[in-house]
């Protein structure tokens, strides 16, 4: 009779202070409005760990009671680029009566590259993703 006994460790952390093996990248941005929507401002933060990342966006100065899709994109605001991860995994920014909104998305199965360029776009509406009302290049103290 053959018996196999095994142990698997998933997501374990070592006692080392270096994050090697963690694959952690922390990025942040200031979101500014576009020429047609200059009043929009906000911030975005992204933390990527191995093959997933969590992004958080806060905006101010948007039209009250509106809804805006947003995504992390490859490239910069100037160059544009594709959406990172499935677009439907990003919760809508649901704007309050005061013109502010906050949303968080956790994208599983997709990590960010330490050497990559990324940005956050805020779109006018689900029916008009081509109109960008706010954008910010993600940058920061990347750590791997």
GROMACS .gro file of N, CA and C in nm:
model
  432
    1UNK      N    1   0.084  -0.117   0.000
    1UNK     CA    2   0.000   0.000   0.000
    1UNK      C    3   0.089   0.124   0.000
    2UNK      N    4   0.056   0.219  -0.087
    2UNK     CA    5   0.133   0.342  -0.100
    2UNK      C    6   0.058   0.454  -0.030
    3UNK      N    7   0.125   0.526   0.060
    3UNK     CA    8   0.063   0.638   0.132
    3UNK      C    9   0.147   0.762   0.104
    4UNK      N   10   0.078   0.872   0.063
    4UNK     CA   11   0.147   0.997   0.040
    4UNK      C   12   0.097   1.098   0.141
    5UNK      N   13   0.190   1.158   0.212
    5UNK     CA   14   0.156   1.265   0.307
    5UNK      C   15   0.230   1.390   0.261
    6UNK      N   16   0.157   1.497   0.239
    6UNK     CA   17   0.221   1.619   0.191
    6UNK      C   18   0.165   1.741   0.262
    7UNK      N   19   0.240   1.848   0.258
    7UNK     CA   20   0.198   1.974   0.317
    7UNK      C   21   0.214   2.083   0.213
    8UNK      N   22   0.119   2.167   0.205
    8UNK     CA   23   0.124   2.277   0.110
    8UNK      C   24   0.112   2.408   0.186
    9UNK      N   25   0.195   2.505   0.151
    9UNK     CA   26   0.189   2.638   0.212
    9UNK      C   27   0.152   2.738   0.105
   10UNK      N   28   0.043   2.807   0.125
   10UNK     CA   29  -0.002   2.906   0.029
   10UNK      C   30  -0.007   3.042   0.096
   11UNK      N   31   0.059   3.139   0.037
   11UNK     CA   32   0.053   3.276   0.088
   11UNK      C   33   0.123   3.296   0.221
   12UNK      N   34   0.223   3.216   0.249
   12UNK     CA   35   0.293   3.231   0.377
   12UNK      C   36   0.395   3.342   0.366
   13UNK      N   37   0.414   3.412   0.475
   13UNK     CA   38   0.513   3.518   0.479
   13UNK      C   39   0.632   3.471   0.561
   14UNK      N   40   0.748   3.517   0.521
   14UNK     CA   41   0.867   3.488   0.599
   14UNK      C   42   0.888   3.598   0.701
   15UNK      N   43   0.983   3.578   0.790
   15UNK     CA   44   1.015   3.680   0.889
   15UNK      C   45   1.111   3.785   0.834
   16UNK      N   46   1.153   3.768   0.707
   16UNK     CA   47   1.244   3.865   0.647
   16UNK      C   48   1.173   3.998   0.626
   17UNK      N   49   1.248   4.106   0.635
   17UNK     CA   50   1.191   4.238   0.611
   17UNK      C   51   1.187   4.273   0.463
   18UNK      N   52   1.264   4.199   0.381
   18UNK     CA   53   1.257   4.229   0.238
   18UNK      C   54   1.134   4.158   0.181
   19UNK      N   55   1.073   4.219   0.081
   19UNK     CA   56   0.952   4.164   0.023
   19UNK      C   57   0.980   4.077  -0.097
   20UNK      N   58   1.103   4.024  -0.111
   20UNK     CA   59   1.131   3.938  -0.224
   20UNK      C   60   1.040   3.816  -0.213
   21UNK      N   61   0.985   3.778  -0.324
   21UNK     CA   62   0.890   3.668  -0.323
   21UNK      C   63   0.748   3.715  -0.301
   22UNK      N   64   0.731   3.834  -0.248
   22UNK     CA   65   0.598   3.888  -0.226
   22UNK      C   66   0.544   3.951  -0.353
   23UNK      N   67   0.632   4.008  -0.436
   23UNK     CA   68   0.589   4.072  -0.560
   23UNK      C   69   0.503   4.194  -0.537
   24UNK      N   70   0.529   4.270  -0.434
   24UNK     CA   71   0.444   4.384  -0.399
   24UNK      C   72   0.485   4.509  -0.473
   25UNK      N   73   0.387   4.575  -0.532
   25UNK     CA   74   0.408   4.704  -0.598
   25UNK      C   75   0.304   4.799  -0.543
   26UNK      N   76   0.345   4.916  -0.499
   26UNK     CA   77   0.252   5.018  -0.451
   26UNK      C   78   0.264   5.140  -0.541
   27UNK      N   79   0.150   5.184  -0.594
   27UNK     CA   80   0.147   5.298  -0.685
   27UNK      C   81   0.038   5.393  -0.642
   28UNK      N   82   0.055   5.520  -0.671
   28UNK     CA   83  -0.050   5.617  -0.640
   28UNK      C   84  -0.053   5.725  -0.748
   29UNK      N   85  -0.164   5.797  -0.752
   29UNK     CA   86  -0.179   5.901  -0.853
   29UNK      C   87  -0.271   6.011  -0.802
   30UNK      N   88  -0.253   6.129  -0.859
   30UNK     CA   89  -0.349   6.237  -0.844
   30UNK      C   90  -0.427   6.243  -0.974
   31UNK      N   91  -0.559   6.233  -0.963
   31UNK     CA   92  -0.644   6.236  -1.082
   31UNK      C   93  -0.686   6.379  -1.109
   32UNK      N   94  -0.666   6.423  -1.232
   32UNK     CA   95  -0.707   6.557  -1.270
   32UNK      C   96  -0.809   6.548  -1.383
   33UNK      N   97  -0.896   6.647  -1.388
   33UNK     CA   98  -0.998   6.652  -1.491
   33UNK      C   99  -0.940   6.682  -1.627
   34UNK      N  100  -1.020   6.657  -1.728
   34UNK     CA  101  -0.980   6.686  -1.865
   34UNK      C  102  -1.026   6.826  -1.903
   35UNK      N  103  -0.995   6.868  -2.023
   35UNK     CA  104  -1.029   7.003  -2.068
   35UNK      C  105  -1.179   7.030  -2.056
   36UNK      N  106  -1.261   6.932  -2.090
   36UNK     CA  107  -1.406   6.951  -2.084
   36UNK      C  108  -1.464   6.927  -1.944
   37UNK      N  109  -1.386   6.870  -1.854
   37UNK     CA  110  -1.432   6.841  -1.718
   37UNK      C  111  -1.325   6.882  -1.617
   38UNK      N  112  -1.284   7.009  -1.619
   38UNK     CA  113  -1.169   7.052  -1.538
   38UNK      C  114  -1.194   7.047  -1.388
   39UNK      N  115  -1.318   7.046  -1.344
   39UNK     CA  116  -1.348   7.049  -1.201
   39UNK      C  117  -1.322   6.916  -1.133
   40UNK      N  118  -1.307   6.809  -1.209
   40UNK     CA  119  -1.287   6.676  -1.149
   40UNK      C  120  -1.146   6.664  -1.092
   41UNK      N  121  -1.136   6.615  -0.970
   41UNK     CA  122  -1.007   6.588  -0.907
   41UNK      C  123  -1.022   6.464  -0.822
   42UNK      N  124  -0.912   6.410  -0.778
   42UNK     CA  125  -0.919   6.293  -0.691
   42UNK      C  126  -0.784   6.227  -0.677
   43UNK      N  127  -0.789   6.105  -0.626
   43UNK     CA  128  -0.666   6.027  -0.609
   43UNK      C  129  -0.696   5.881  -0.629
   44UNK      N  130  -0.592   5.807  -0.663
   44UNK     CA  131  -0.604   5.663  -0.680
   44UNK      C  132  -0.483   5.594  -0.621
   45UNK      N  133  -0.505   5.478  -0.566
   45UNK     CA  134  -0.397   5.399  -0.509
   45UNK      C  135  -0.411   5.255  -0.556
   46UNK      N  136  -0.299   5.191  -0.586
   46UNK     CA  137  -0.299   5.053  -0.631
   46UNK      C  138  -0.191   4.977  -0.555
   47UNK      N  139  -0.227   4.862  -0.502
   47UNK     CA  140  -0.130   4.772  -0.441
   47UNK      C  141  -0.140   4.640  -0.513
   48UNK      N  142  -0.031   4.594  -0.573
   48UNK     CA  143  -0.027   4.468  -0.646
   48UNK      C  144   0.057   4.369  -0.567
   49UNK      N  145   0.004   4.249  -0.549
   49UNK     CA  146   0.074   4.143  -0.478
   49UNK      C  147   0.062   4.016  -0.559
   50UNK      N  148   0.172   3.970  -0.615
   50UNK     CA  149   0.176   3.852  -0.700
   50UNK      C  150   0.075   3.865  -0.814
   51UNK      N  151  -0.024   3.777  -0.821
   51UNK     CA  152  -0.117   3.777  -0.934
   51UNK      C  153  -0.251   3.838  -0.901
   52UNK      N  154  -0.252   3.944  -0.821
   52UNK     CA  155  -0.374   4.019  -0.799
   52UNK      C  156  -0.337   4.160  -0.757
   53UNK      N  157  -0.433   4.251  -0.775
   53UNK     CA  158  -0.411   4.385  -0.725
   53UNK      C  159  -0.542   4.444  -0.679
   54UNK      N  160  -0.530   4.540  -0.586
   54UNK     CA  161  -0.645   4.614  -0.536
   54UNK      C  162  -0.623   4.761  -0.568
   55UNK      N  163  -0.724   4.821  -0.629
   55UNK     CA  164  -0.718   4.962  -0.666
   55UNK      C  165  -0.832   5.036  -0.598
   56UNK      N  166  -0.803   5.155  -0.551
   56UNK     CA  167  -0.903   5.239  -0.485
   56UNK      C  168  -0.898   5.378  -0.550
   57UNK      N  169  -1.017   5.431  -0.580
   57UNK     CA  170  -1.026   5.563  -0.644
   57UNK      C  171  -1.124   5.649  -0.569
   58UNK      N  172  -1.089   5.775  -0.550
   58UNK     CA  173  -1.178   5.876  -0.491
   58UNK      C  174  -1.181   5.994  -0.586
   59UNK      N  175  -1.302   6.043  -0.619
   59UNK     CA  176  -1.313   6.162  -0.704
   59UNK      C  177  -1.399   6.267  -0.635
   60UNK      N  178  -1.377   6.392  -0.673
   60UNK     CA  179  -1.453   6.507  -0.624
   60UNK      C  180  -1.485   6.596  -0.743
   61UNK      N  181  -1.594   6.672  -0.731
   61UNK     CA  182  -1.629   6.768  -0.835
   61UNK      C  183  -1.703   6.707  -0.952
   62UNK      N  184  -1.754   6.586  -0.937
   62UNK     CA  185  -1.830   6.523  -1.045
   62UNK      C  186  -1.976   6.567  -1.039
   63UNK      N  187  -2.048   6.543  -1.146
   63UNK     CA  188  -2.190   6.577  -1.150
   63UNK      C  189  -2.265   6.494  -1.045
   64UNK      N  190  -2.338   6.559  -0.954
   64UNK     CA  191  -2.411   6.485  -0.850
   64UNK      C  192  -2.502   6.378  -0.909
   65UNK      N  193  -2.508   6.264  -0.839
   65UNK     CA  194  -2.594   6.150  -0.874
   65UNK      C  195  -2.560   6.084  -1.007
   66UNK      N  196  -2.441   6.107  -1.059
   66UNK     CA  197  -2.398   6.039  -1.183
   66UNK      C  198  -2.322   5.912  -1.147
   67UNK      N  199  -2.298   5.829  -1.247
   67UNK     CA  200  -2.220   5.707  -1.231
   67UNK      C  201  -2.111   5.704  -1.337
   68UNK      N  202  -1.990   5.670  -1.293
   68UNK     CA  203  -1.876   5.672  -1.384
   68UNK      C  204  -1.795   5.544  -1.374
   69UNK      N  205  -1.777   5.474  -1.488
   69UNK     CA  206  -1.684   5.361  -1.488
   69UNK      C  207  -1.540   5.414  -1.474
   70UNK      N  208  -1.454   5.331  -1.420
   70UNK     CA  209  -1.313   5.365  -1.408
   70UNK      C  210  -1.235   5.236  -1.421
   71UNK      N  211  -1.110   5.247  -1.461
   71UNK     CA  212  -1.026   5.128  -1.478
   71UNK      C  213  -0.879   5.166  -1.462
   72UNK      N  214  -0.799   5.069  -1.424
   72UNK     CA  215  -0.654   5.080  -1.435
   72UNK      C  216  -0.621   5.038  -1.579
   73UNK      N  217  -0.543   5.121  -1.646
   73UNK     CA  218  -0.504   5.094  -1.785
   73UNK      C  219  -0.353   5.082  -1.795
   74UNK      N  220  -0.307   5.009  -1.896
   74UNK     CA  221  -0.165   5.007  -1.929
   74UNK      C  222  -0.128   5.141  -1.991
   75UNK      N  223   0.000   5.176  -1.987
   75UNK     CA  224   0.048   5.300  -2.047
   75UNK      C  225   0.025   5.419  -1.957
   76UNK      N  226   0.030   5.536  -2.016
   76UNK     CA  227   0.013   5.662  -1.942
   76UNK      C  228  -0.112   5.734  -1.993
   77UNK      N  229  -0.149   5.841  -1.926
   77UNK     CA  230  -0.262   5.922  -1.974
   77UNK      C  231  -0.235   5.972  -2.115
   78UNK      N  232  -0.110   6.005  -2.145
   78UNK     CA  233  -0.075   6.058  -2.277
   78UNK      C  234  -0.078   5.951  -2.385
   79UNK      N  235  -0.038   5.828  -2.352
   79UNK     CA  236  -0.030   5.723  -2.454
   79UNK      C  237  -0.155   5.637  -2.461
   80UNK      N  238  -0.229   5.629  -2.351
   80UNK     CA  239  -0.344   5.537  -2.346
   80UNK      C  240  -0.296   5.394  -2.339
   81UNK      N  241  -0.390   5.302  -2.334
   81UNK     CA  242  -0.358   5.160  -2.329
   81UNK      C  243  -0.478   5.081  -2.282
   82UNK      N  244  -0.468   4.951  -2.295
   82UNK     CA  245  -0.578   4.862  -2.261
   82UNK      C  246  -0.606   4.854  -2.112
   83UNK      N  247  -0.728   4.812  -2.080
   83UNK     CA  248  -0.769   4.793  -1.941
   83UNK      C  249  -0.696   4.672  -1.883
   84UNK      N  250  -0.649   4.684  -1.760
   84UNK     CA  251  -0.582   4.574  -1.692
   84UNK      C  252  -0.688   4.494  -1.617
   85UNK      N  253  -0.706   4.369  -1.658
   85UNK     CA  254  -0.805   4.283  -1.595
   85UNK      C  255  -0.942   4.297  -1.660
   86UNK      N  256  -1.039   4.219  -1.613
   86UNK     CA  257  -1.175   4.225  -1.668
   86UNK      C  258  -1.243   4.358  -1.633
   87UNK      N  259  -1.294   4.430  -1.733
   87UNK     CA  260  -1.358   4.560  -1.707
   87UNK      C  261  -1.474   4.554  -1.609
   88UNK      N  262  -1.549   4.444  -1.608
   88UNK     CA  263  -1.666   4.435  -1.520
   88UNK      C  264  -1.630   4.409  -1.374
   89UNK      N  265  -1.502   4.392  -1.344
   89UNK     CA  266  -1.459   4.374  -1.204
   89UNK      C  267  -1.439   4.507  -1.132
   90UNK      N  268  -1.449   4.617  -1.204
   90UNK     CA  269  -1.434   4.750  -1.145
   90UNK      C  270  -1.573   4.803  -1.109
   91UNK      N  271  -1.595   4.829  -0.981
   91UNK     CA  272  -1.723   4.884  -0.935
   91UNK      C  273  -1.740   5.027  -0.987
   92UNK      N  274  -1.862   5.063  -1.022
   92UNK     CA  275  -1.889   5.200  -1.067
   92UNK      C  276  -1.863   5.302  -0.958
   93UNK      N  277  -1.818   5.419  -0.998
   93UNK     CA  278  -1.811   5.533  -0.908
   93UNK      C  279  -1.952   5.594  -0.904
   94UNK      N  280  -2.019   5.580  -0.792
   94UNK     CA  281  -2.155   5.632  -0.776
   94UNK      C  282  -2.146   5.764  -0.699
   95UNK      N  283  -2.169   5.872  -0.770
   95UNK     CA  284  -2.145   6.007  -0.718
   95UNK      C  285  -2.258   6.050  -0.625
   96UNK      N  286  -2.221   6.105  -0.511
   96UNK     CA  287  -2.316   6.154  -0.411
   96UNK      C  288  -2.375   6.288  -0.452
   97UNK      N  289  -2.469   6.337  -0.372
   97UNK     CA  290  -2.528   6.469  -0.395
   97UNK      C  291  -2.422   6.580  -0.388
   98UNK      N  292  -2.312   6.554  -0.317
   98UNK     CA  293  -2.205   6.653  -0.301
   98UNK      C  294  -2.101   6.646  -0.413
   99UNK      N  295  -2.115   6.549  -0.505
   99UNK     CA  296  -2.021   6.540  -0.617
   99UNK      C  297  -1.899   6.455  -0.592
  100UNK      N  298  -1.900   6.371  -0.487
  100UNK     CA  299  -1.784   6.286  -0.460
  100UNK      C  300  -1.825   6.138  -0.470
  101UNK      N  301  -1.724   6.054  -0.494
  101UNK     CA  302  -1.747   5.910  -0.503
  101UNK      C  303  -1.618   5.837  -0.471
  102UNK      N  304  -1.633   5.713  -0.427
  102UNK     CA  305  -1.518   5.627  -0.399
  102UNK      C  306  -1.554   5.485  -0.440
  103UNK      N  307  -1.458   5.414  -0.497
  103UNK     CA  308  -1.479   5.275  -0.537
  103UNK      C  309  -1.349   5.198  -0.522
  104UNK      N  310  -1.364   5.067  -0.500
  104UNK     CA  311  -1.250   4.977  -0.486
  104UNK      C  312  -1.272   4.856  -0.576
  105UNK      N  313  -1.165   4.809  -0.636
  105UNK     CA  314  -1.171   4.687  -0.718
  105UNK      C  315  -1.054   4.598  -0.681
  106UNK      N  316  -1.079   4.470  -0.667
  106UNK     CA  317  -0.973   4.371  -0.650
  106UNK      C  318  -0.975   4.283  -0.773
  107UNK      N  319  -0.866   4.285  -0.847
  107UNK     CA  320  -0.855   4.211  -0.973
  107UNK      C  321  -0.766   4.089  -0.946
  108UNK      N  322  -0.827   3.972  -0.953
  108UNK     CA  323  -0.756   3.847  -0.923
  108UNK      C  324  -0.713   3.782  -1.054
  109UNK      N  325  -0.591   3.729  -1.054
  109UNK     CA  326  -0.538   3.661  -1.172
  109UNK      C  327  -0.456   3.751  -1.262
  110UNK      N  328  -0.441   3.877  -1.222
  110UNK     CA  329  -0.363   3.972  -1.301
  110UNK      C  330  -0.279   4.056  -1.206
  111UNK      N  331  -0.150   4.054  -1.224
  111UNK     CA  332  -0.063   4.138  -1.144
  111UNK      C  333  -0.010   4.252  -1.229
  112UNK      N  334   0.058   4.343  -1.166
  112UNK     CA  335   0.120   4.455  -1.236
  112UNK      C  336   0.270   4.431  -1.243
  113UNK      N  337   0.331   4.477  -1.348
  113UNK     CA  338   0.474   4.462  -1.367
  113UNK      C  339   0.548   4.577  -1.300
  114UNK      N  340   0.658   4.546  -1.238
  114UNK     CA  341   0.741   4.650  -1.175
  114UNK      C  342   0.788   4.752  -1.277
  115UNK      N  343   0.810   4.708  -1.399
  115UNK     CA  344   0.863   4.795  -1.504
  115UNK      C  345   0.754   4.858  -1.590
  116UNK      N  346   0.628   4.827  -1.561
  116UNK     CA  347   0.519   4.875  -1.645
  116UNK      C  348   0.476   5.017  -1.612
  117UNK      N  349   0.410   5.079  -1.708
  117UNK     CA  350   0.346   5.209  -1.689
  117UNK      C  351   0.196   5.186  -1.683
  118UNK      N  352   0.131   5.251  -1.587
  118UNK     CA  353  -0.013   5.235  -1.568
  118UNK      C  354  -0.077   5.369  -1.537
  119UNK      N  355  -0.206   5.379  -1.565
  119UNK     CA  356  -0.281   5.500  -1.532
  119UNK      C  357  -0.424   5.461  -1.499
  120UNK      N  358  -0.495   5.552  -1.434
  120UNK     CA  359  -0.636   5.533  -1.402
  120UNK      C  360  -0.716   5.632  -1.486
  121UNK      N  361  -0.816   5.579  -1.558
  121UNK     CA  362  -0.909   5.663  -1.633
  121UNK      C  363  -1.044   5.661  -1.563
  122UNK      N  364  -1.109   5.776  -1.558
  122UNK     CA  365  -1.249   5.787  -1.516
  122UNK      C  366  -1.326   5.825  -1.642
  123UNK      N  367  -1.424   5.741  -1.679
  123UNK     CA  368  -1.500   5.757  -1.803
  123UNK      C  369  -1.631   5.830  -1.776
  124UNK      N  370  -1.685   5.896  -1.880
  124UNK     CA  371  -1.808   5.972  -1.867
  124UNK      C  372  -1.924   5.882  -1.825
  125UNK      N  373  -1.943   5.769  -1.892
  125UNK     CA  374  -2.054   5.679  -1.859
  125UNK      C  375  -2.027   5.542  -1.917
  126UNK      N  376  -2.109   5.445  -1.879
  126UNK     CA  377  -2.097   5.310  -1.934
  126UNK      C  378  -2.126   5.309  -2.084
  127UNK      N  379  -2.208   5.403  -2.130
  127UNK     CA  380  -2.241   5.413  -2.272
  127UNK      C  381  -2.140   5.497  -2.350
  128UNK      N  382  -2.052   5.568  -2.279
  128UNK     CA  383  -1.955   5.655  -2.345
  128UNK      C  384  -1.818   5.639  -2.278
  129UNK      N  385  -1.759   5.521  -2.296
  129UNK     CA  386  -1.626   5.495  -2.238
  129UNK      C  387  -1.516   5.574  -2.309
  130UNK      N  388  -1.544   5.622  -2.429
  130UNK     CA  389  -1.445   5.697  -2.505
  130UNK      C  390  -1.420   5.837  -2.452
  131UNK      N  391  -1.514   5.890  -2.374
  131UNK     CA  392  -1.495   6.023  -2.316
  131UNK      C  393  -1.436   6.010  -2.177
  132UNK      N  394  -1.313   6.056  -2.163
  132UNK     CA  395  -1.241   6.048  -2.036
  132UNK      C  396  -1.264   6.180  -1.961
  133UNK      N  397  -1.318   6.172  -1.839
  133UNK     CA  398  -1.340   6.294  -1.762
  133UNK      C  399  -1.231   6.318  -1.658
  134UNK      N  400  -1.148   6.217  -1.633
  134UNK     CA  401  -1.037   6.234  -1.540
  134UNK      C  402  -0.933   6.127  -1.564
  135UNK      N  403  -0.806   6.161  -1.540
  135UNK     CA  404  -0.698   6.065  -1.562
  135UNK      C  405  -0.582   6.096  -1.468
  136UNK      N  406  -0.509   5.993  -1.429
  136UNK     CA  407  -0.390   6.011  -1.348
  136UNK      C  408  -0.291   5.900  -1.373
  137UNK      N  409  -0.166   5.936  -1.398
  137UNK     CA  410  -0.060   5.836  -1.416
  137UNK      C  411  -0.021   5.779  -1.280
  138UNK      N  412  -0.015   5.648  -1.272
  138UNK     CA  413   0.026   5.582  -1.148
  138UNK      C  414   0.178   5.585  -1.138
  139UNK      N  415   0.226   5.631  -1.026
  139UNK     CA  416   0.370   5.634  -1.003
  139UNK      C  417   0.392   5.618  -0.854
  140UNK      N  418   0.512   5.611  -0.815
  140UNK     CA  419   0.538   5.600  -0.673
  140UNK      C  420   0.665   5.522  -0.645
  141UNK      N  421   0.676   5.481  -0.524
  141UNK     CA  422   0.791   5.410  -0.476
  141UNK      C  423   0.765   5.260  -0.494
  142UNK      N  424   0.786   5.210  -0.616
  142UNK     CA  425   0.759   5.069  -0.642
  142UNK      C  426   0.855   4.983  -0.561
  143UNK      N  427   0.802   4.883  -0.496
  143UNK     CA  428   0.887   4.791  -0.422
  143UNK      C  429   0.857   4.649  -0.467
  144UNK      N  430   0.961   4.573  -0.486
  144UNK     CA  431   0.944   4.432  -0.524
  144UNK      C  432   1.022   4.349  -0.426
   0.00000   0.00000   0.00000
